[in-house]
């Protein structure tokens, strides 16, 4: 039985999906979280990774508060670059274990004429995006032969409050909600991402991968689909980003190309509206959503 160590596997949106999916696929799963000790302490990491003897380490720990990162660039850098760099170094020294690390569409800014490919030049517009880019570069520099970086985007799924949950909660309280309609991205189901991550790890994949559901949407289109599927009672008002000022600059277009992942899987990742239906009908409406804060 293959062994996995999932960082962030108890509380993170993606971490919980990884813990669940890897277990279902027959992996023996251990988690490593804040409650176990200081992940930024090298000797602690060396001990825990050494003891775990994992075939694959999945790093779903990140500083994901995009706006807060603007005010805390050093702390964000510690979590988003120093930690993955340390993980790669420890695995290199151990001489075993594949590192599956996660990054973001926010390494791009746009505008762009077509979905971003893995070999397009990144150009992050925010502290969050810059620290995540530094993290992916560190992992691939230190452990190129045994690591992969999965860039994902606009996650929804069970276990931790996300954009879809926030919209549906707001919709229950208000007659109308305003949602940005001039930023476009790739909505993605955390459980689908966890499946692709497991498959990539099982095949020892290396390099950068864009790992998102097919299709694209604006935030307003994603909200609209979620409200329609749940027969929500409120009206949606599409607005421009300028009407919803945020501390960090967001990409106007960060849709990711899924060609490389499709070739690997032997099929296109399913379209995001189909994945959203599964989330809403199998998880959200059946009440398994726990609703912890932490939207990206
Ligand atoms: N969510 C999105 O829409 C999105 C989009 C693009 C890319 N991504 C990427 O996908 C990955 C997973 O994101 P996510 O949405 O699952 O994030 P998340 O739900 O915010 O989870 C982040 C995890 O990191 C842990 N963490 C943060 N700081 C820590 C620290 N100092 N020590 C120990 N643990 C710490 C959190 O633990 P606590 O719960 O204890 O704080 C939590 O388990 C990240 O690499 C992120 O950049 C996410």
mmCIF file of N, CA and C in Angstrom, residues 10 34 48 93 137 143 146 151 153-154 166 176 194 214 231 233 243 246 277 282:
data_model
loop_
_atom_site.group_PDB
_atom_site.id
_atom_site.type_symbol
_atom_site.label_atom_id
_atom_site.label_comp_id
_atom_site.label_asym_id
_atom_site.label_seq_id
_atom_site.Cartn_x
_atom_site.Cartn_y
_atom_site.Cartn_z
ATOM 1 N N UNK A 10 -5.998 18.148 7.494
ATOM 2 C CA UNK A 10 -7.095 18.094 8.472
ATOM 3 C C UNK A 10 -8.067 19.266 8.290
ATOM 4 N N UNK A 34 -0.745 22.230 11.608
ATOM 5 C CA UNK A 34 -0.322 23.190 12.618
ATOM 6 C C UNK A 34 -0.342 22.582 14.025
ATOM 7 N N UNK A 48 9.623 14.449 11.070
ATOM 8 C CA UNK A 48 8.303 13.951 10.657
ATOM 9 C C UNK A 48 8.328 13.317 9.269
ATOM 10 N N UNK A 93 17.314 15.073 0.690
ATOM 11 C CA UNK A 93 18.277 14.457 1.607
ATOM 12 C C UNK A 93 17.856 13.031 1.966
ATOM 13 N N UNK A 137 8.971 27.745 -7.987
ATOM 14 C CA UNK A 137 10.344 27.764 -8.525
ATOM 15 C C UNK A 137 11.299 27.018 -7.589
ATOM 16 N N UNK A 143 14.204 19.832 -6.347
ATOM 17 C CA UNK A 143 13.868 18.410 -6.491
ATOM 18 C C UNK A 143 13.204 18.130 -7.853
ATOM 19 N N UNK A 146 11.798 14.573 -8.704
ATOM 20 C CA UNK A 146 10.761 13.917 -7.896
ATOM 21 C C UNK A 146 9.711 14.904 -7.405
ATOM 22 N N UNK A 151 -0.878 23.848 -10.682
ATOM 23 C CA UNK A 151 -1.515 25.163 -10.556
ATOM 24 C C UNK A 151 -3.024 24.968 -10.670
ATOM 25 N N UNK A 153 -7.172 26.667 -9.360
ATOM 26 C CA UNK A 153 -7.856 27.963 -9.360
ATOM 27 C C UNK A 153 -9.268 27.854 -8.794
ATOM 28 N N UNK A 154 -9.755 28.924 -8.223
ATOM 29 C CA UNK A 154 -11.175 29.132 -7.896
ATOM 30 C C UNK A 154 -11.817 27.865 -7.311
ATOM 31 N N UNK A 166 -20.154 31.111 0.282
ATOM 32 C CA UNK A 166 -20.367 32.509 0.708
ATOM 33 C C UNK A 166 -21.515 33.126 -0.087
ATOM 34 N N UNK A 176 -30.723 40.911 -3.144
ATOM 35 C CA UNK A 176 -29.848 41.044 -4.313
ATOM 36 C C UNK A 176 -28.397 41.059 -3.858
ATOM 37 N N UNK A 194 -8.191 16.596 -6.274
ATOM 38 C CA UNK A 194 -7.537 15.560 -5.459
ATOM 39 C C UNK A 194 -7.352 14.274 -6.264
ATOM 40 N N UNK A 214 -12.732 21.920 -16.809
ATOM 41 C CA UNK A 214 -12.835 22.553 -18.126
ATOM 42 C C UNK A 214 -13.802 23.729 -18.078
ATOM 43 N N UNK A 231 -31.903 26.891 -6.581
ATOM 44 C CA UNK A 231 -33.164 27.651 -6.611
ATOM 45 C C UNK A 231 -33.139 28.789 -5.591
ATOM 46 N N UNK A 233 -33.238 32.442 -3.916
ATOM 47 C CA UNK A 233 -34.272 33.441 -4.134
ATOM 48 C C UNK A 233 -33.758 34.820 -4.557
ATOM 49 N N UNK A 243 -15.908 48.529 -8.926
ATOM 50 C CA UNK A 243 -17.004 48.776 -7.966
ATOM 51 C C UNK A 243 -16.847 47.903 -6.716
ATOM 52 N N UNK A 246 -10.544 45.868 -3.813
ATOM 53 C CA UNK A 246 -9.880 44.917 -2.920
ATOM 54 C C UNK A 246 -8.414 45.294 -2.824
ATOM 55 N N UNK A 277 -22.492 20.888 -9.902
ATOM 56 C CA UNK A 277 -23.736 20.167 -9.588
ATOM 57 C C UNK A 277 -23.443 19.047 -8.595
ATOM 58 N N UNK A 282 -24.421 16.510 -3.908
ATOM 59 C CA UNK A 282 -23.915 15.389 -3.108
ATOM 60 C C UNK A 282 -23.296 15.828 -1.786
#
